[in-house]
GROMACS .gro file of C-alpha atoms in nm:
model
  359
    1MET     CA    1  -6.580  -9.337   9.727
    2ALA     CA    2  -6.455  -9.595   9.972
    3ILE     CA    3  -6.251  -9.796   9.723
    4THR     CA    4  -6.112  -9.427   9.554
    5THR     CA    5  -6.028  -9.323   9.929
    6LEU     CA    6  -5.877  -9.673   9.987
    7VAL     CA    7  -5.632  -9.632   9.646
    8PHE     CA    8  -5.556  -9.285   9.832
    9ILE     CA    9  -5.432  -9.417  10.161
   10PHE     CA   10  -5.224  -9.627   9.947
   11ILE     CA   11  -5.026  -9.347   9.708
   12LEU     CA   12  -4.966  -9.189  10.064
   13MET     CA   13  -4.825  -9.460  10.254
   14GLY     CA   14  -4.656  -9.573   9.969
   15GLY     CA   15  -4.481  -9.268   9.873
   16SER     CA   16  -4.386  -9.199  10.228
   17GLY     CA   17  -3.966  -9.254  10.355
   18VAL     CA   18  -3.865  -9.278   9.976
   19ASN     CA   19  -3.720  -8.905   9.982
   20TYR     CA   20  -3.733  -8.851  10.374
   21LEU     CA   21  -3.445  -8.633  10.518
   22GLY     CA   22  -3.292  -8.726  10.842
   23GLN     CA   23  -3.210  -9.128  10.938
   24ASN     CA   24  -3.557  -9.242  10.981
   25ASP     CA   25  -3.776  -9.666  10.993
   26TYR     CA   26  -3.739  -9.664  10.586
   27VAL     CA   27  -3.317  -9.652  10.616
   28ASN     CA   28  -3.348  -9.906  10.841
   29TYR     CA   29  -3.645 -10.150  10.661
   30LYS     CA   30  -3.452 -10.103  10.353
   31ILE     CA   31  -3.064 -10.208  10.485
   32ASP     CA   32  -3.238 -10.479  10.635
   33TYR     CA   33  -3.445 -10.604  10.314
   34GLU     CA   34  -3.111 -10.578  10.093
   35THR     CA   35  -2.882 -10.780  10.312
   36ALA     CA   36  -3.137 -11.018  10.386
   37SER     CA   37  -3.030 -11.233  10.170
   38ASN     CA   38  -2.708 -11.315  10.326
   39GLN     CA   39  -2.877 -11.394  10.757
   40GLY     CA   40  -3.001 -11.786  10.752
   41LEU     CA   41  -3.387 -11.847  10.842
   42MET     CA   42  -3.297 -11.904  11.228
   43ASP     CA   43  -3.014 -11.586  11.205
   44SER     CA   44  -3.361 -11.415  11.313
   45LYS     CA   45  -3.635 -11.483  11.598
   46GLU     CA   46  -3.857 -11.291  11.392
   47ILE     CA   47  -3.842 -11.618  11.154
   48GLY     CA   48  -4.206 -11.471  10.943
   49TYR     CA   49  -4.074 -11.177  10.888
   50MET     CA   50  -3.714 -11.310  10.712
   51LEU     CA   51  -3.960 -11.527  10.514
   52LEU     CA   52  -4.075 -11.194  10.346
   53LEU     CA   53  -3.788 -11.001  10.264
   54LYS     CA   54  -3.602 -11.318  10.117
   55PHE     CA   55  -3.933 -11.419   9.936
   56GLY     CA   56  -3.889 -11.052   9.754
   57ASN     CA   57  -3.549 -11.138   9.696
   58ILE     CA   58  -3.619 -11.423   9.478
   59LEU     CA   59  -3.843 -11.306   9.331
   60ASN     CA   60  -3.555 -10.962   9.196
   61LEU     CA   61  -3.764 -10.681   9.382
   62ASP     CA   62  -3.607 -10.338   9.467
   63PHE     CA   63  -3.757 -10.307   9.840
   64PHE     CA   64  -3.942 -10.006   9.706
   65THR     CA   65  -4.152 -10.184   9.527
   66PHE     CA   66  -4.157 -10.499   9.751
   67ARG     CA   67  -4.319 -10.258  10.085
   68LEU     CA   68  -4.593 -10.140   9.800
   69ILE     CA   69  -4.713 -10.500   9.740
   70ILE     CA   70  -4.700 -10.562  10.089
   71LEU     CA   71  -4.907 -10.226  10.213
   72GLY     CA   72  -5.121 -10.298   9.942
   73ILE     CA   73  -5.212 -10.678  10.009
   74CYS     CA   74  -5.211 -10.535  10.471
   75LEU     CA   75  -5.487 -10.307  10.252
   76ILE     CA   76  -5.685 -10.536  10.087
   77VAL     CA   77  -5.688 -10.707  10.428
   78ILE     CA   78  -5.772 -10.466  10.643
   79TYR     CA   79  -6.058 -10.309  10.382
   80PHE     CA   80  -6.258 -10.623  10.297
   81GLY     CA   81  -6.209 -10.931  10.567
   82VAL     CA   82  -6.170 -10.632  10.891
   83ILE     CA   83  -6.417 -10.334  10.781
   84LYS     CA   84  -6.631 -10.441  10.556
   85ARG     CA   85  -6.687 -10.739  10.781
   86TYR     CA   86  -6.858 -10.485  11.095
   87SER     CA   87  -6.894 -10.173  10.933
   88TYR     CA   88  -7.177 -10.000  10.784
   89ASN     CA   89  -7.015  -9.673  10.643
   90SER     CA   90  -6.661  -9.782  10.532
   91ASN     CA   91  -6.560  -9.405  10.443
   92TYR     CA   92  -6.585  -9.319  10.833
   93ILE     CA   93  -6.333  -9.479  10.893
   94LEU     CA   94  -6.038  -9.485  10.672
   95LEU     CA   95  -6.143  -9.080  10.724
   96ALA     CA   96  -6.088  -9.123  11.088
   97TYR     CA   97  -5.738  -9.316  10.956
   98MET     CA   98  -5.611  -9.123  10.760
   99LEU     CA   99  -5.645  -8.821  10.975
  100TYR     CA  100  -5.364  -9.063  11.213
  101PRO     CA  101  -5.268  -9.371  11.247
  102MET     CA  102  -5.207  -9.389  10.865
  103ILE     CA  103  -4.900  -9.107  10.930
  104ILE     CA  104  -4.832  -9.349  11.181
  105ASP     CA  105  -4.792  -9.687  10.970
  106SER     CA  106  -4.698  -9.552  10.684
  107GLU     CA  107  -4.320  -9.525  10.896
  108GLN     CA  108  -4.373  -9.881  11.097
  109PHE     CA  109  -4.378 -10.121  10.844
  110ARG     CA  110  -4.356 -10.418  11.032
  111ASN     CA  111  -4.584 -10.353  11.260
  112PHE     CA  112  -4.766 -10.285  10.998
  113ILE     CA  113  -4.806 -10.554  10.924
  114ALA     CA  114  -4.835 -10.773  11.190
  115LEU     CA  115  -5.069 -10.481  11.260
  116THR     CA  116  -5.301 -10.661  10.973
  117ILE     CA  117  -5.232 -11.011  11.078
  118LEU     CA  118  -5.397 -10.956  11.450
  119LEU     CA  119  -5.731 -10.713  11.281
  120TYR     CA  120  -5.758 -10.961  11.146
  121GLY     CA  121  -5.788 -11.272  11.448
  122ILE     CA  122  -6.019 -11.054  11.605
  123ARG     CA  123  -6.257 -11.222  11.384
  124PHE     CA  124  -6.208 -11.576  11.700
  125LEU     CA  125  -6.240 -11.330  12.019
  126GLY     CA  126  -6.568 -11.383  12.171
  127SER     CA  127  -6.677 -11.679  12.056
  128TYR     CA  128  -6.661 -11.857  12.317
  129LYS     CA  129  -6.522 -12.172  12.138
  130ILE     CA  130  -6.215 -12.342  12.191
  131LYS     CA  131  -6.128 -12.426  11.836
  132ASN     CA  132  -6.144 -12.016  11.781
  133LYS     CA  133  -5.958 -11.928  12.077
  134ILE     CA  134  -5.666 -12.202  11.928
  135LYS     CA  135  -5.713 -12.006  11.578
  136PHE     CA  136  -5.679 -11.691  11.758
  137LEU     CA  137  -5.355 -11.842  11.941
  138LEU     CA  138  -5.243 -11.880  11.564
  139THR     CA  139  -5.263 -11.541  11.456
  140ILE     CA  140  -5.069 -11.455  11.761
  141ILE     CA  141  -4.779 -11.693  11.622
  142ILE     CA  142  -4.747 -11.559  11.342
  143ALA     CA  143  -4.812 -11.194  11.377
  144SER     CA  144  -4.520 -11.241  11.646
  145SER     CA  145  -4.283 -11.399  11.389
  146ILE     CA  146  -4.302 -11.098  11.228
  147HIS     CA  147  -4.302 -10.881  11.440
  148VAL     CA  148  -4.204 -10.986  11.836
  149SER     CA  149  -4.378 -10.767  12.091
  150PHE     CA  150  -4.780 -10.886  11.904
  151ALA     CA  151  -4.726 -11.198  12.155
  152LEU     CA  152  -4.830 -10.912  12.448
  153TYR     CA  153  -5.192 -10.981  12.264
  154ILE     CA  154  -5.232 -11.302  12.342
  155VAL     CA  155  -5.385 -11.140  12.686
  156LEU     CA  156  -5.663 -11.043  12.465
  157LEU     CA  157  -5.822 -11.385  12.531
  158LEU     CA  158  -5.916 -11.254  12.874
  159VAL     CA  159  -6.206 -11.060  12.656
  160ASP     CA  160  -6.361 -11.440  12.676
  161LEU     CA  161  -6.409 -11.467  12.994
  162LYS     CA  162  -6.781 -11.478  13.117
  163ASN     CA  163  -6.713 -11.342  13.467
  164LYS     CA  164  -6.641 -10.975  13.354
  165LYS     CA  165  -6.641 -10.818  13.687
  166ILE     CA  166  -6.370 -11.083  13.744
  167LEU     CA  167  -6.217 -10.965  13.403
  168VAL     CA  168  -6.203 -10.635  13.526
  169LYS     CA  169  -6.119 -10.653  13.866
  170GLY     CA  170  -5.831 -10.845  13.798
  171ILE     CA  171  -5.684 -10.641  13.552
  172ALA     CA  172  -5.717 -10.323  13.775
  173LEU     CA  173  -5.555 -10.501  14.063
  174SER     CA  174  -5.352 -10.655  13.833
  175ALA     CA  175  -5.192 -10.339  13.642
  176LEU     CA  176  -5.177 -10.140  13.999
  177ILE     CA  177  -4.980 -10.447  14.110
  178PHE     CA  178  -4.687 -10.399  13.849
  179ALA     CA  179  -4.676 -10.050  13.831
  180LEU     CA  180  -4.565 -10.004  14.150
  181ILE     CA  181  -4.310 -10.292  14.052
  182VAL     CA  182  -4.173 -10.035  13.793
  183PHE     CA  183  -4.199  -9.723  14.011
  184LEU     CA  184  -4.023  -9.854  14.313
  185ASN     CA  185  -3.725  -9.951  14.036
  186ASN     CA  186  -3.683  -9.644  13.948
  187ASN     CA  187  -3.957  -9.678  13.555
  188GLN     CA  188  -3.797 -10.046  13.522
  189ILE     CA  189  -3.898 -10.355  13.456
  190PRO     CA  190  -3.696 -10.614  13.723
  191PHE     CA  191  -3.698 -10.948  13.496
  192ILE     CA  192  -3.642 -10.707  13.180
  193SER     CA  193  -3.299 -10.822  13.118
  194SER     CA  194  -3.456 -11.236  13.191
  195ILE     CA  195  -3.701 -11.163  12.928
  196GLN     CA  196  -3.427 -11.034  12.625
  197ASN     CA  197  -3.258 -11.360  12.728
  198LEU     CA  198  -3.535 -11.505  12.693
  199ILE     CA  199  -3.689 -11.410  12.383
  200GLY     CA  200  -3.340 -11.385  12.203
  201VAL     CA  201  -3.348 -11.084  11.978
  202ASP     CA  202  -3.098 -10.754  12.060
  203LYS     CA  203  -3.399 -10.517  11.941
  204PHE     CA  204  -3.644 -10.561  12.196
  205THR     CA  205  -3.380 -10.380  12.350
  206SER     CA  206  -3.489 -10.045  12.157
  207TYR     CA  207  -3.885 -10.090  12.334
  208THR     CA  208  -3.700 -10.034  12.691
  209ASP     CA  209  -3.401  -9.886  12.676
  210LYS     CA  210  -3.594  -9.488  12.690
  211LYS     CA  211  -3.650  -9.422  12.997
  212THR     CA  212  -3.964  -9.205  13.109
  213GLU     CA  213  -4.048  -8.931  13.374
  214TYR     CA  214  -4.387  -8.800  13.331
  215GLY     CA  215  -4.427  -8.884  12.931
  216PHE     CA  216  -4.635  -9.181  13.039
  217LEU     CA  217  -4.919  -9.032  13.140
  218ILE     CA  218  -4.947  -8.881  12.766
  219PRO     CA  219  -5.066  -9.179  12.655
  220PHE     CA  220  -5.256  -9.342  12.929
  221THR     CA  221  -5.459  -9.037  12.924
  222LEU     CA  222  -5.499  -9.113  12.525
  223HIS     CA  223  -5.572  -9.480  12.611
  224THR     CA  224  -5.841  -9.334  12.900
  225PHE     CA  225  -6.003  -9.112  12.656
  226ASN     CA  226  -6.031  -9.424  12.415
  227PHE     CA  227  -6.211  -9.649  12.682
  228LEU     CA  228  -6.448  -9.310  12.729
  229LEU     CA  229  -6.551  -9.320  12.385
  230ALA     CA  230  -6.553  -9.728  12.398
  231LEU     CA  231  -6.834  -9.749  12.717
  232TRP     CA  232  -7.012  -9.455  12.600
  233ALA     CA  233  -7.041  -9.636  12.182
  234LYS     CA  234  -7.137  -9.973  12.472
  235ASN     CA  235  -7.420  -9.755  12.625
  236ILE     CA  236  -7.576  -9.586  12.364
  237ILE     CA  237  -7.569  -9.951  12.159
  238TYR     CA  238  -7.701 -10.125  12.467
  239ASN     CA  239  -7.997  -9.867  12.501
  240LYS     CA  240  -8.090  -9.782  12.143
  241VAL     CA  241  -8.086 -10.223  12.068
  242ASN     CA  242  -8.333 -10.222  12.390
  243SER     CA  243  -8.528 -10.005  12.337
  244ASN     CA  244  -8.799 -10.222  12.144
  245ILE     CA  245  -8.788 -10.007  11.785
  246THR     CA  246  -8.839 -10.274  11.595
  247THR     CA  247  -8.510 -10.127  11.317
  248TYR     CA  248  -8.271 -10.152  11.616
  249GLU     CA  249  -8.347 -10.521  11.691
  250GLN     CA  250  -8.347 -10.623  11.297
  251LEU     CA  251  -8.013 -10.411  11.186
  252ASN     CA  252  -7.850 -10.589  11.527
  253ALA     CA  253  -7.990 -10.958  11.410
  254LEU     CA  254  -7.848 -10.883  11.074
  255GLN     CA  255  -7.531 -10.852  11.178
  256LYS     CA  256  -7.520 -11.176  11.414
  257GLU     CA  257  -7.661 -11.365  11.057
  258ARG     CA  258  -7.474 -11.210  10.860
  259THR     CA  259  -7.057 -11.190  11.087
  260GLY     CA  260  -7.169 -11.458  11.420
  261GLN     CA  261  -7.101 -11.146  11.669
  262SER     CA  262  -7.371 -10.883  11.684
  263ASP     CA  263  -7.332 -10.571  11.665
  264ILE     CA  264  -7.384 -10.519  12.061
  265SER     CA  265  -7.127 -10.863  12.098
  266PHE     CA  266  -6.925 -10.653  11.926
  267ILE     CA  267  -6.948 -10.327  12.049
  268ASN     CA  268  -6.932 -10.510  12.379
  269MET     CA  269  -6.576 -10.668  12.282
  270ILE     CA  270  -6.426 -10.415  12.198
  271PHE     CA  271  -6.501 -10.216  12.494
  272TYR     CA  272  -6.377 -10.486  12.698
  273VAL     CA  273  -6.034 -10.510  12.466
  274ASN     CA  274  -6.017 -10.137  12.605
  275ILE     CA  275  -6.053 -10.278  12.925
  276ILE     CA  276  -5.768 -10.516  12.893
  277GLY     CA  277  -5.502 -10.198  12.780
  278PHE     CA  278  -5.441 -10.052  13.085
  279LEU     CA  279  -5.249 -10.410  13.176
  280PHE     CA  280  -4.990 -10.220  12.973
  281PHE     CA  281  -4.977  -9.940  13.111
  282PRO     CA  282  -4.690  -9.973  13.314
  283LEU     CA  283  -4.500 -10.086  13.041
  284PHE     CA  284  -4.582  -9.672  12.958
  285MET     CA  285  -4.358  -9.621  13.243
  286THR     CA  286  -4.067  -9.768  13.142
  287SER     CA  287  -4.058  -9.631  12.719
  288LEU     CA  288  -4.269  -9.391  12.522
  289HIS     CA  289  -4.237  -9.698  12.258
  290PHE     CA  290  -4.466  -9.918  12.432
  291TYR     CA  291  -4.740  -9.689  12.313
  292ARG     CA  292  -4.839  -9.903  12.019
  293ILE     CA  293  -4.932 -10.134  12.138
  294VAL     CA  294  -5.256  -9.964  12.250
  295ARG     CA  295  -5.253  -9.741  11.978
  296ASN     CA  296  -5.258 -10.028  11.725
  297LEU     CA  297  -5.594 -10.116  11.881
  298MET     CA  298  -5.738  -9.773  11.705
  299LEU     CA  299  -5.882  -9.867  11.392
  300LEU     CA  300  -6.126 -10.184  11.655
  301ASN     CA  301  -6.264  -9.858  11.821
  302PHE     CA  302  -6.261  -9.683  11.459
  303ILE     CA  303  -6.512  -9.963  11.357
  304SER     CA  304  -6.705  -9.989  11.659
  305TYR     CA  305  -6.818  -9.553  11.610
  306SER     CA  306  -6.910  -9.600  11.289
  307ILE     CA  307  -7.158  -9.868  11.382
  308VAL     CA  308  -7.301  -9.639  11.667
  309SER     CA  309  -7.282  -9.343  11.458
  310SER     CA  310  -7.510  -9.583  11.196
  311TYR     CA  311  -7.751  -9.608  11.463
  312LEU     CA  312  -7.765  -9.233  11.589
  313LYS     CA  313  -8.056  -9.039  11.378
  314LYS     CA  314  -7.902  -8.818  11.129
  315ASP     CA  315  -7.869  -8.432  11.222
  316SER     CA  316  -7.875  -8.519  11.562
  317ALA     CA  317  -7.763  -8.315  11.895
  318LEU     CA  318  -7.618  -8.671  12.060
  319LYS     CA  319  -7.483  -8.794  11.752
  320LEU     CA  320  -7.314  -8.439  11.632
  321LEU     CA  321  -7.177  -8.477  12.005
  322PHE     CA  322  -7.067  -8.886  11.964
  323ASN     CA  323  -6.909  -8.777  11.680
  324LEU     CA  324  -6.665  -8.470  11.755
  325CYS     CA  325  -6.542  -8.635  12.075
  326ILE     CA  326  -6.426  -8.946  11.833
  327LEU     CA  327  -6.280  -8.618  11.598
  328THR     CA  328  -6.062  -8.445  11.977
  329SER     CA  329  -5.944  -8.769  12.094
  330ILE     CA  330  -5.809  -8.810  11.731
  331LEU     CA  331  -5.700  -8.487  11.697
  332MET     CA  332  -5.525  -8.546  12.074
  333TRP     CA  333  -5.359  -8.828  11.935
  334LEU     CA  334  -5.208  -8.711  11.696
  335PHE     CA  335  -5.115  -8.317  11.844
  336LEU     CA  336  -4.933  -8.555  12.082
  337ASP     CA  337  -4.762  -8.757  11.880
  338LEU     CA  338  -4.654  -8.630  11.601
  339PHE     CA  339  -4.553  -8.270  11.717
  340ILE     CA  340  -4.483  -8.327  12.082
  341THR     CA  341  -4.387  -8.693  12.177
  342THR     CA  342  -4.202  -8.632  11.847
  343SER     CA  343  -4.058  -8.385  11.628
  344PRO     CA  344  -4.276  -8.275  11.335
  345GLU     CA  345  -3.996  -8.191  11.147
  346ARG     CA  346  -3.899  -8.578  11.178
  347LEU     CA  347  -4.268  -8.717  11.035
  348ILE     CA  348  -4.584  -8.550  10.917
  349TYR     CA  349  -4.371  -8.228  10.765
  350GLN     CA  350  -4.225  -8.495  10.549
  351PHE     CA  351  -4.469  -8.735  10.525
  352PHE     CA  352  -4.710  -8.477  10.299
  353ASN     CA  353  -4.392  -8.269  10.195
  354ARG     CA  354  -4.123  -8.568  10.110
  355ASN     CA  355  -4.367  -8.804   9.957
  356TYR     CA  356  -4.289  -8.969   9.656
  357PHE     CA  357  -4.614  -9.008   9.480
  358LEU     CA  358  -4.701  -8.545   9.580
  359ASN     CA  359  -4.331  -8.502   9.497
   0.00000   0.00000   0.00000
């Protein structure tokens, strides 16, 4: 059934954008693709993405076909390289993904490619080995060559700090100081022009040109909810595995043998990934565009939730409550992002009503 669900997701994502009315990301990506052959490889700092576009042009593919192929590859990598690696219930994750992230990922094509690379590279975190840190760093470099904003995920290496108390205190203090600086500078980053000059990417301005008043509270609230769920998941699995119940101990040990990382280790890592996510809070104050930085972490949370759900007794009140809270969190993201922050006519209505494969 999971493969069927994956194919359905591919159909929905592949058919999005083509027939949308008004200005949309699909049109912009299509223009970039069709003009790529006239641009030099070094004209863009996102060399990886430019290479992909040029390769598609060399194969003489139209943008629709090119996008379908890339989307298919990304979904396969995410499913077999990430979801199947850690989860006991793939459908749990895929269904959660369909409720909200799928709609956004179908629109943000370049971000989705870079996200696929980042998610695959998560396997290199949590081992404390230098070679794995280098592998993760290379993952970030490759992802950044597709979408420059993914360079920010270099901070996820902080997950490997052994003293977690210092990590938490450092993140809290850094986020507070950074937020105060941004607030005192009228919700702007004082050195943003220097960053733009250093990066040399004009598109970077699109992430900083939309100032916010109190809109930053939306992504902050949503991420806080994710963090609380990650904390709950961490507490549940610690209690289960340490409860001396043989079944849970064996399940945890088998997962470690299969992936090199136990369930406890993985969920603990995702918990600290969510803590690190608070470092991006000051960026929300400058522009709501930065919300995608924490939204991109949702699939990792889904995997964590699915593992914990598998440890809970079937039909138990705790399992029902846990999954109900997860559903609430996803629906909050859906509503606040695609109905409040974004006009529903702009994306979510067209995703279903003007989908190429559904209409």
